[in-house]
Short mmCIF file of C-alpha atoms and ligand atoms in Angstrom, two decimals:
data_model
loop_
_atom_site.label_atom_id
_atom_site.label_comp_id
_atom_site.label_asym_id
_atom_site.label_seq_id
_atom_site.Cartn_x
_atom_site.Cartn_y
_atom_site.Cartn_z
CA MET A 1 106.34 106.88 109.47
CA HIS A 2 102.75 107.04 110.53
CA GLY A 3 103.17 109.09 113.66
CA PRO A 4 102.01 112.53 114.51
CA PRO A 5 103.17 115.54 112.60
CA GLU A 6 106.09 116.23 114.99
CA SER A 7 107.67 112.84 113.98
CA GLN A 8 108.06 114.42 110.52
CA GLU A 9 110.66 116.76 111.87
CA PRO A 10 114.26 115.84 111.64
CA CYS A 11 115.52 114.24 114.76
CA GLY A 12 118.93 116.01 114.18
CA THR A 13 120.65 112.98 115.46
CA PHE A 14 123.69 113.49 113.45
CA GLY A 15 126.63 113.02 115.82
CA PRO A 16 130.29 112.80 115.54
CA ASP A 17 130.24 109.33 116.89
CA GLU A 18 128.88 108.05 113.67
CA THR A 19 131.18 110.11 111.36
CA THR A 20 133.96 107.50 111.62
CA GLY A 21 137.27 108.01 109.83
CA ALA A 22 139.26 111.12 109.23
CA THR A 23 137.79 113.12 106.29
CA SER A 24 139.78 115.78 104.32
CA THR A 25 136.75 117.46 103.06
CA ALA A 26 136.46 121.21 102.68
CA ALA A 27 134.65 121.53 105.93
CA SER A 28 137.22 119.68 107.96
CA ARG A 29 139.99 121.74 106.39
CA GLY A 30 137.99 124.78 107.75
CA GLU A 31 137.16 126.04 104.24
CA ALA A 32 133.97 127.88 103.41
CA ARG A 33 132.17 125.83 100.86
CA ARG A 34 130.34 127.79 98.11
CA LEU A 35 126.69 126.54 97.91
CA PRO A 36 124.95 126.50 94.59
CA ARG A 37 121.94 128.55 93.75
CA GLY A 38 119.09 127.45 96.09
CA GLY A 39 121.51 126.96 98.87
CA VAL A 40 121.61 123.27 99.09
CA LEU A 41 123.70 120.35 97.92
CA TRP A 42 121.89 117.14 96.75
CA ALA A 43 122.60 113.59 97.87
CA LEU A 44 121.40 110.61 96.03
CA VAL A 45 121.08 107.57 98.12
CA ASP A 46 120.74 104.23 96.21
CA CYS A 47 120.46 100.82 97.55
CA ASN A 48 123.05 98.33 96.18
CA ASN A 49 121.58 95.51 94.11
CA PHE A 50 118.39 96.28 95.92
CA TYR A 51 116.14 93.18 95.24
CA ALA A 52 119.20 90.72 95.72
CA SER A 53 120.16 92.62 99.01
CA CYS A 54 116.58 92.24 100.30
CA GLU A 55 116.60 88.45 99.72
CA ARG A 56 119.90 88.24 101.51
CA LEU A 57 118.86 90.07 104.47
CA PHE A 58 116.96 87.07 105.89
CA ARG A 59 119.34 84.49 104.52
CA PRO A 60 122.76 85.36 106.13
CA ASP A 61 123.98 82.08 104.73
CA LEU A 62 123.92 83.63 101.41
CA LYS A 63 126.69 86.11 102.32
CA GLY A 64 129.20 85.96 99.54
CA ARG A 65 127.05 83.61 97.40
CA PRO A 66 125.81 84.91 94.13
CA VAL A 67 122.03 85.79 94.19
CA VAL A 68 119.78 86.60 91.34
CA VAL A 69 116.11 87.51 91.37
CA LEU A 70 113.71 86.65 88.53
CA SER A 71 110.75 88.66 87.14
CA ASN A 72 107.15 87.37 87.70
CA ASN A 73 106.70 83.73 86.61
CA ASP A 74 110.39 83.39 87.11
CA GLY A 75 110.88 84.77 83.37
CA CYS A 76 114.12 86.89 83.25
CA VAL A 77 116.85 88.00 85.63
CA ILE A 78 115.96 91.37 86.97
CA ALA A 79 118.46 91.71 89.84
CA ARG A 80 121.88 90.48 90.63
CA SER A 81 124.15 90.58 93.51
CA ALA A 82 127.88 91.80 93.04
CA GLU A 83 128.91 88.09 92.87
CA ALA A 84 126.42 87.39 90.24
CA LYS A 85 127.50 90.41 88.28
CA ALA A 86 131.03 89.28 88.51
CA LEU A 87 130.12 85.91 87.05
CA GLY A 88 128.71 87.61 84.06
CA VAL A 89 125.02 86.80 84.45
CA PRO A 90 123.38 89.25 82.06
CA MET A 91 120.73 91.48 83.25
CA GLY A 92 117.47 90.65 81.64
CA ALA A 93 118.57 87.18 80.58
CA PRO A 94 115.72 84.67 80.05
CA GLU A 95 116.03 82.10 83.07
CA PHE A 96 116.05 79.05 80.79
CA LYS A 97 119.05 80.59 78.84
CA VAL A 98 121.18 80.91 82.05
CA ARG A 99 119.85 78.06 84.04
CA ASP A 100 122.96 75.78 83.49
CA MET A 101 125.15 78.64 84.40
CA LEU A 102 123.39 79.36 87.55
CA ARG A 103 123.49 75.87 88.53
CA ALA A 104 127.05 75.43 87.77
CA HIS A 105 128.04 78.31 90.07
CA ASP A 106 125.72 77.59 92.86
CA VAL A 107 123.71 80.68 92.36
CA ALA A 108 120.81 81.27 94.74
CA VAL A 109 117.74 82.04 92.65
CA PHE A 110 114.61 83.83 93.95
CA SER A 111 111.26 84.76 92.48
CA SER A 112 110.55 88.39 92.77
CA ASN A 113 108.87 89.25 96.05
CA TYR A 114 107.56 92.77 95.72
CA ALA A 115 105.69 92.83 99.01
CA LEU A 116 109.07 92.24 100.78
CA TYR A 117 110.92 94.80 98.56
CA GLY A 118 108.27 97.46 98.97
CA ASP A 119 108.26 97.16 102.82
CA LEU A 120 112.20 97.20 103.15
CA SER A 121 112.15 100.24 100.71
CA GLN A 122 109.83 102.09 103.21
CA ARG A 123 112.10 101.12 106.15
CA VAL A 124 115.18 102.49 104.35
CA MET A 125 113.38 105.78 103.64
CA ARG A 126 112.18 106.14 107.23
CA THR A 127 115.68 105.47 108.48
CA LEU A 128 117.10 108.20 106.11
CA ALA A 129 114.51 110.62 107.46
CA THR A 130 115.93 110.21 110.91
CA VAL A 131 119.21 111.67 109.84
CA VAL A 132 118.23 114.50 107.36
CA PRO A 133 115.24 116.94 107.36
CA ARG A 134 113.97 115.83 104.01
CA VAL A 135 113.89 112.72 101.87
CA GLU A 136 112.48 112.75 98.43
CA VAL A 137 111.70 109.14 97.35
CA TYR A 138 112.56 108.82 93.73
CA SER A 139 112.21 105.11 93.17
CA ILE A 140 111.77 101.82 95.18
CA ASP A 141 115.47 101.84 95.84
CA GLU A 142 116.69 105.57 95.47
CA ALA A 143 115.93 108.82 97.33
CA PHE A 144 117.06 112.39 96.67
CA ILE A 145 118.12 114.38 99.78
CA PRO A 146 118.65 118.02 99.79
CA LEU A 147 121.31 118.93 102.25
CA PRO A 148 120.87 122.29 103.82
CA ALA A 149 123.82 124.45 104.79
CA ALA A 150 124.55 122.93 108.01
CA LEU A 151 124.80 119.33 106.55
CA ALA A 152 126.32 120.51 103.26
CA ALA A 153 129.37 121.59 105.09
CA ASP A 154 130.60 118.08 105.30
CA PRO A 155 128.53 115.95 102.96
CA VAL A 156 130.71 113.06 102.96
CA ALA A 157 130.37 112.69 106.73
CA VAL A 158 126.46 112.77 106.27
CA GLY A 159 126.81 110.17 103.53
CA ARG A 160 128.68 107.86 105.86
CA THR A 161 126.18 108.27 108.56
CA LEU A 162 123.36 107.53 106.17
CA ARG A 163 125.15 104.44 105.01
CA GLN A 164 125.91 103.23 108.44
CA ARG A 165 122.60 103.95 109.92
CA VAL A 166 120.74 102.07 107.11
CA ALA A 167 123.11 99.17 107.35
CA GLN A 168 122.56 98.95 111.04
CA TRP A 169 118.90 99.48 111.29
CA VAL A 170 117.70 97.88 108.17
CA GLY A 171 120.45 95.79 106.89
CA ILE A 172 120.54 97.09 103.31
CA PRO A 173 123.73 98.46 101.89
CA VAL A 174 123.57 101.84 100.28
CA SER A 175 125.65 104.24 98.21
CA VAL A 176 125.54 107.98 98.43
CA GLY A 177 126.50 110.45 95.71
CA VAL A 178 126.80 114.12 96.40
CA GLY A 179 126.60 117.08 93.87
CA PRO A 180 125.37 120.64 93.51
CA THR A 181 122.44 119.38 91.43
CA ARG A 182 120.30 116.20 91.35
CA THR A 183 121.91 115.24 88.07
CA LEU A 184 125.48 115.59 89.34
CA ALA A 185 124.37 113.67 92.42
CA LYS A 186 123.08 110.88 90.47
CA LEU A 187 126.33 110.80 88.59
CA ALA A 188 128.38 110.78 91.76
CA ASN A 189 126.20 107.98 93.06
CA ARG A 190 127.14 105.89 89.91
CA LEU A 191 130.93 106.82 90.37
CA SER A 192 130.71 105.86 94.30
CA LYS A 193 130.16 102.31 93.15
CA GLN A 194 132.95 102.09 90.70
CA ASP A 195 135.82 102.44 93.07
CA SER A 196 135.93 100.75 96.42
CA ALA A 197 138.28 103.39 97.58
CA TYR A 198 135.38 105.82 97.91
CA GLY A 199 133.71 103.56 100.46
CA ASN A 200 130.35 104.01 98.44
CA VAL A 201 130.37 107.74 99.17
CA PHE A 202 131.23 109.99 96.54
CA ASP A 203 131.33 113.86 96.57
CA LEU A 204 131.21 115.36 93.11
CA THR A 205 131.57 119.01 93.79
CA PRO A 206 134.06 121.56 92.31
CA GLU A 207 135.65 122.09 95.80
CA THR A 208 136.66 118.33 96.15
CA VAL A 209 137.19 116.91 92.69
CA ASP A 210 138.53 118.05 89.21
CA MET A 211 135.05 118.24 87.52
CA ASP A 212 136.60 118.24 84.05
CA ARG A 213 138.36 115.15 84.54
CA VAL A 214 135.57 113.25 86.19
CA LEU A 215 132.97 114.38 83.80
CA ALA A 216 135.28 113.36 80.85
CA SER A 217 135.36 109.97 82.20
CA VAL A 218 131.65 109.45 82.02
CA ASP A 219 129.96 108.27 78.94
CA VAL A 220 127.35 110.56 77.72
CA GLY A 221 124.73 107.78 77.64
CA ASP A 222 125.27 107.30 81.44
CA VAL A 223 124.07 110.81 82.24
CA TRP A 224 120.71 110.78 84.02
CA GLY A 225 118.10 111.90 81.68
CA VAL A 226 119.88 111.23 78.39
CA GLY A 227 117.84 108.34 76.81
CA ARG A 228 119.28 105.94 74.28
CA ARG A 229 118.21 107.77 71.29
CA SER A 230 119.58 111.17 72.36
CA ALA A 231 122.85 109.43 73.23
CA GLU A 232 123.06 108.11 69.83
CA MET A 233 122.36 111.52 68.32
CA LEU A 234 124.99 113.13 70.62
CA ARG A 235 127.64 110.50 69.71
CA GLY A 236 127.00 111.05 66.09
CA ARG A 237 127.92 114.67 66.62
CA GLY A 238 131.02 113.71 68.53
CA ILE A 239 129.64 114.45 71.95
CA LEU A 240 130.83 111.32 73.75
CA THR A 241 131.14 112.35 77.46
CA ALA A 242 129.29 114.17 79.97
CA ARG A 243 131.92 116.83 79.99
CA ALA A 244 131.36 117.23 76.20
CA LEU A 245 127.56 117.58 76.66
CA ARG A 246 128.21 120.16 79.54
CA ASP A 247 130.33 122.25 77.20
CA ALA A 248 128.11 122.00 74.04
CA ASP A 249 126.36 125.13 72.65
CA PRO A 250 123.19 125.42 74.88
CA LEU A 251 121.23 126.90 71.87
CA TRP A 252 122.04 123.83 69.92
CA VAL A 253 121.30 121.45 72.90
CA ARG A 254 117.93 123.18 73.30
CA GLN A 255 117.01 122.70 69.63
CA ARG A 256 118.04 119.18 69.22
CA MET A 257 117.06 117.75 72.77
CA THR A 258 114.27 120.22 73.77
CA VAL A 259 114.17 122.03 76.94
CA THR A 260 114.60 118.55 78.80
CA GLY A 261 118.07 118.28 77.32
CA TRP A 262 118.94 121.83 78.14
CA ARG A 263 117.91 121.26 81.81
CA THR A 264 120.29 118.28 82.00
CA GLN A 265 122.99 120.39 80.61
CA GLN A 266 122.36 123.27 82.99
CA GLU A 267 122.46 120.59 85.78
CA LEU A 268 125.77 119.33 84.53
CA ARG A 269 127.05 122.93 84.80
CA GLY A 270 126.04 122.94 88.44
CA MET A 271 122.80 124.98 87.97
CA PRO A 272 119.86 123.33 89.63
CA CYS A 273 116.83 123.60 87.34
CA LEU A 274 114.88 120.45 87.71
CA THR A 275 111.69 120.61 89.82
CA ASP A 276 110.10 117.49 91.10
CA ASP A 277 107.58 117.80 88.60
CA ASP A 278 110.19 117.20 85.73
CA LEU A 279 112.48 114.61 87.00
CA PRO A 280 113.07 111.91 84.44
CA VAL A 281 110.91 108.93 85.23
CA PRO A 282 112.95 106.19 86.98
CA ARG A 283 114.07 103.27 84.86
CA ARG A 284 111.64 100.40 84.57
CA SER A 285 108.67 102.19 85.83
CA ILE A 286 105.74 104.36 84.77
CA ARG A 287 104.73 107.48 86.71
CA SER A 288 101.93 109.89 86.68
CA SER A 289 101.86 112.77 89.15
CA ARG A 290 101.29 116.30 89.38
CA SER A 291 101.14 119.27 91.84
CA PHE A 292 97.58 120.28 92.37
CA GLY A 293 95.99 123.51 91.00
CA GLN A 294 94.60 124.11 94.46
CA MET A 295 95.73 122.33 97.55
CA VAL A 296 93.41 119.88 99.15
CA ARG A 297 92.76 119.03 102.81
CA THR A 298 90.40 115.94 102.64
CA LEU A 299 90.52 112.48 101.50
CA GLU A 300 87.90 112.70 98.70
CA PRO A 301 89.79 114.91 96.23
CA LEU A 302 93.03 113.00 96.93
CA ARG A 303 91.13 109.80 96.06
CA GLU A 304 90.14 111.35 92.83
CA ALA A 305 93.59 112.53 92.13
CA VAL A 306 95.22 109.13 92.89
CA ALA A 307 92.48 107.34 90.74
CA THR A 308 93.20 109.69 87.78
CA PHE A 309 96.86 109.25 88.03
CA THR A 310 96.59 105.43 88.35
CA ALA A 311 94.13 105.41 85.20
CA ARG A 312 96.80 107.47 83.30
CA ALA A 313 99.71 105.27 84.37
CA VAL A 314 97.90 102.06 83.74
CA ALA A 315 96.82 103.29 80.23
CA LYS A 316 100.36 104.08 79.44
CA ALA A 317 101.38 100.52 80.57
CA ARG A 318 98.73 98.99 78.31
CA ALA A 319 99.95 101.23 75.41
CA GLU A 320 103.44 99.80 75.94
CA GLY A 321 102.13 96.21 76.24
CA LEU A 322 103.18 96.01 79.78
CA VAL A 323 101.51 94.81 83.13
CA ALA A 324 102.45 96.00 86.53
CA SER A 325 103.37 94.02 89.70
CA CYS A 326 103.34 96.93 92.14
CA ILE A 327 101.84 100.24 92.76
CA GLU A 328 103.56 103.08 94.67
CA VAL A 329 101.36 105.93 95.86
CA HIS A 330 102.90 109.27 97.14
CA ILE A 331 101.20 112.24 98.68
CA ARG A 332 102.82 115.29 100.10
CA THR A 333 102.27 118.91 101.34
CA PRO A 334 104.21 121.70 99.81
CA ARG A 335 108.02 121.48 100.08
CA HIS A 336 108.37 125.03 101.44
CA THR A 337 105.58 125.88 103.96
CA GLU A 338 105.41 127.18 107.31
CA ARG A 339 102.61 124.78 108.07
CA PRO A 340 103.07 121.26 109.23
CA ARG A 341 104.76 119.02 106.50
CA TYR A 342 103.85 115.56 105.51
CA ASP A 343 105.34 113.41 102.83
CA GLU A 344 104.68 109.67 102.55
CA THR A 345 104.82 106.94 100.10
CA THR A 346 103.58 103.34 100.16
CA THR A 347 103.83 100.36 98.03
CA ILE A 348 101.06 97.93 97.21
CA THR A 349 101.94 94.61 95.71
CA LEU A 350 99.28 93.50 93.23
CA PRO A 351 97.93 89.97 93.66
CA CYS A 352 99.07 89.33 90.14
CA PRO A 353 100.70 91.51 87.56
CA THR A 354 98.01 93.39 85.63
CA ALA A 355 97.08 96.33 83.44
CA ASP A 356 93.54 96.52 84.65
CA THR A 357 92.61 100.08 85.49
CA GLY A 358 89.71 99.26 87.77
CA LEU A 359 91.67 96.75 89.76
CA CYS A 360 94.84 99.10 89.97
CA ILE A 361 92.60 101.89 91.19
CA ARG A 362 91.24 99.84 93.89
CA HIS A 363 94.55 98.80 95.14
CA ALA A 364 96.04 102.35 94.84
CA LEU A 365 93.15 103.79 96.88
CA THR A 366 93.67 101.29 99.57
CA GLY A 367 97.33 102.48 99.64
CA LEU A 368 96.12 106.06 99.72
CA GLU A 369 93.87 105.38 102.76
CA ARG A 370 96.80 103.72 104.58
CA ILE A 371 99.05 106.88 104.41
CA PHE A 372 96.38 109.76 104.39
CA ARG A 373 96.46 111.87 107.47
CA GLU A 374 94.00 114.57 108.51
CA GLY A 375 95.12 118.04 109.22
CA TYR A 376 97.49 118.75 106.33
CA LEU A 377 97.12 120.76 103.24
CA TYR A 378 98.31 118.47 100.40
CA ALA A 379 99.86 119.85 97.24
CA LYS A 380 100.90 116.83 95.28
CA ALA A 381 100.12 113.18 94.69
CA GLY A 382 101.73 110.53 92.38
CA VAL A 383 101.45 107.12 91.39
CA THR A 384 104.22 104.84 90.18
CA LEU A 385 103.94 101.44 88.57
CA PHE A 386 106.83 99.05 88.74
CA GLY A 387 107.81 95.44 88.43
CA LEU A 388 106.68 95.97 84.73
CA GLU A 389 106.80 93.14 82.25
CA PRO A 390 105.46 92.21 78.83
CA ALA A 391 101.84 91.36 78.97
CA ALA A 392 102.06 89.14 76.12
CA GLY A 393 104.82 86.79 77.28
CA ARG A 394 103.15 86.43 80.58
CA GLN A 395 102.04 82.77 81.41
CA GLY A 396 98.60 82.60 82.98
CA SER A 397 98.95 81.96 86.82
CA LEU A 398 97.33 78.69 87.82
CA LEU A 399 95.42 80.52 90.32
CA ASP A 400 93.54 82.46 87.57
CA LEU A 401 92.26 79.01 86.38
CA LEU A 402 91.44 77.75 89.65
CA ASP A 403 89.07 80.60 90.76
CA GLY A 404 87.46 80.46 87.36
CA SER A 405 88.49 84.07 86.77
CA HIS A 406 90.15 83.24 83.39
CA GLU A 407 87.16 84.32 81.38
CA HIS A 408 86.46 87.19 83.60
CA LYS A 409 90.01 88.38 82.93
CA ALA A 410 89.64 87.99 79.22
CA ARG A 411 86.41 90.11 79.43
CA ARG A 412 88.21 92.75 81.52
CA GLU A 413 91.07 92.92 78.87
CA ARG A 414 88.56 93.50 76.13
CA LEU A 415 86.93 96.07 78.15
CA MET A 416 90.39 97.87 78.64
CA ALA A 417 90.93 97.69 74.89
CA ALA A 418 87.67 99.25 74.21
CA LEU A 419 88.28 102.04 76.86
CA ASP A 420 91.70 102.88 75.16
CA ALA A 421 90.21 102.88 71.65
CA VAL A 422 87.57 105.34 72.78
CA ASN A 423 89.88 107.62 74.68
CA LEU A 424 92.43 107.45 71.83
CA ARG A 425 89.62 108.76 69.43
CA HIS A 426 87.97 111.21 71.57
CA GLY A 427 90.69 112.41 73.75
CA ARG A 428 92.18 111.25 77.14
CA GLY A 429 89.48 111.01 79.83
CA SER A 430 86.45 110.71 77.48
CA ILE A 431 85.60 107.46 79.30
CA ARG A 432 86.86 107.49 82.93
CA HIS A 433 86.34 105.43 85.98
CA GLY A 434 83.82 106.93 88.56
CA ALA A 435 86.51 107.10 91.18
CA GLU A 436 88.41 109.76 89.09
CA GLY A 437 85.65 112.18 89.70
CA ASP A 438 84.98 115.57 87.94
CA PRO A 439 87.60 116.65 85.49
CA GLY A 440 86.75 120.13 86.38
CA ALA A 441 87.81 119.51 89.99
CA ALA A 442 89.93 122.19 91.78
CA TRP A 443 92.83 119.91 92.36
CA HIS A 444 93.47 119.51 88.65
CA MET A 445 96.44 121.58 87.42
CA SER A 446 95.29 125.01 87.26
CA GLN A 447 95.04 126.25 83.59
CA LYS A 448 92.27 128.89 83.92
CA TYR A 449 93.85 130.82 81.05
CA ARG A 450 94.51 127.90 78.81
CA SER A 451 93.33 128.64 75.01
CA PRO A 452 90.89 126.06 73.51
CA ARG A 453 92.47 122.90 72.35
CA TYR A 454 91.35 123.78 68.77
CA THR A 455 92.93 120.87 67.11
CA THR A 456 92.72 117.90 69.58
CA ALA A 457 89.34 118.26 71.34
CA TRP A 458 86.02 117.96 69.54
CA GLU A 459 84.26 120.10 72.09
CA GLU A 460 86.92 122.89 71.71
CA LEU A 461 86.81 123.08 67.92
CA PRO A 462 86.75 126.65 66.66
CA GLU A 463 83.01 127.53 65.90
CA VAL A 464 82.06 129.40 62.69
CA LEU A 465 78.72 131.05 62.48
CA CYS A 466 77.06 131.64 59.05
CA ARG A 467 74.14 133.86 58.57
MG1 MG B 501 119.98 100.43 93.27
#
């Protein structure tokens, strides 16, 4: 989607020819649909078994045959086709433990190919953008889509169109969940896959389903944004289902689960209250992104922002003992503006998995230059790392040895450890990469009125004068 600004506008090619099958939605019954606050419904589009589907795309002979994809260096199972799931191949299983089983069932095994997955992801997202006015890429295989009133009148038809068009234009199967909030859309997406009767499109709105019954059937741990620890805490209190969480005392939820849990609860109640700055980070990825304090027009401040976010995300990966295989870079103009809008994401596959800040910044900036377009006022940038795996368990690549970079890499690792140690002691950003620019630059989040960080920053300690 690198065309001129006008190509960012919706094509509006949403025709009745594509809305196959009779639907008995509110719209087709001629009923008015009550839209939630904000006037939109949300759809979540999720690619089914994405990596496995990508592998199958160029190998039609694999249709119906179980497919699994392994992590880098062929360590663990990270994706399974429906057939592989049915065989009981566990997610995350080390390859050597399931090798015999894979062989016995003639499973097609692939090493992960992030260059392919990243590119197909972008094709899927671009295809979605030909049907709807706005696509908010959430992860490599998921996007949130706000459905304005005209499309929200018959969301199931829109979902079917999205599914059909992506299947026809890209060849990847997707599922669509619809709900009054992002959290409910996410839940609806999950449900759309559970029963083939839904045809991979599920509308979870009070007009179409019995919300009480549906939410009571969902385990509280399966609610988007409820982590494992929160789920355990909730179960201990007898809150077992999404319905029970929705109906819990909001004050108690806020106390025990902070404002994050409270937002989730509000969203379950159909009140949209997540902004795209506080969406839960997609599973198995690390994200750093922010809206700018002041919008920027040129490449230079965007470079600084992307470098800064990359440095933060990569430092986080190191703190968790992880290396990344891929970097996704995202820039966009404000969501609500009269000016021309632009919203683009690109994926860069790293030559080998790494948690080296300098290297990651270089690749992220290459990605940024690929998607940057002149003539827009940018409001936000973000960097997401995925294809994460433990740094420790990683076998050295033969290539590392061949080009004599083994020693260089060990030196870089020590450098990164020193950088983390200094920043831990003296505060984030005490030592930065030059590319990150001036920490006082205008694009940083505006906090002109922030009180001094009395207790965590040496330079902002309260001063006492004795005479
Ligand atoms: Mg998926």
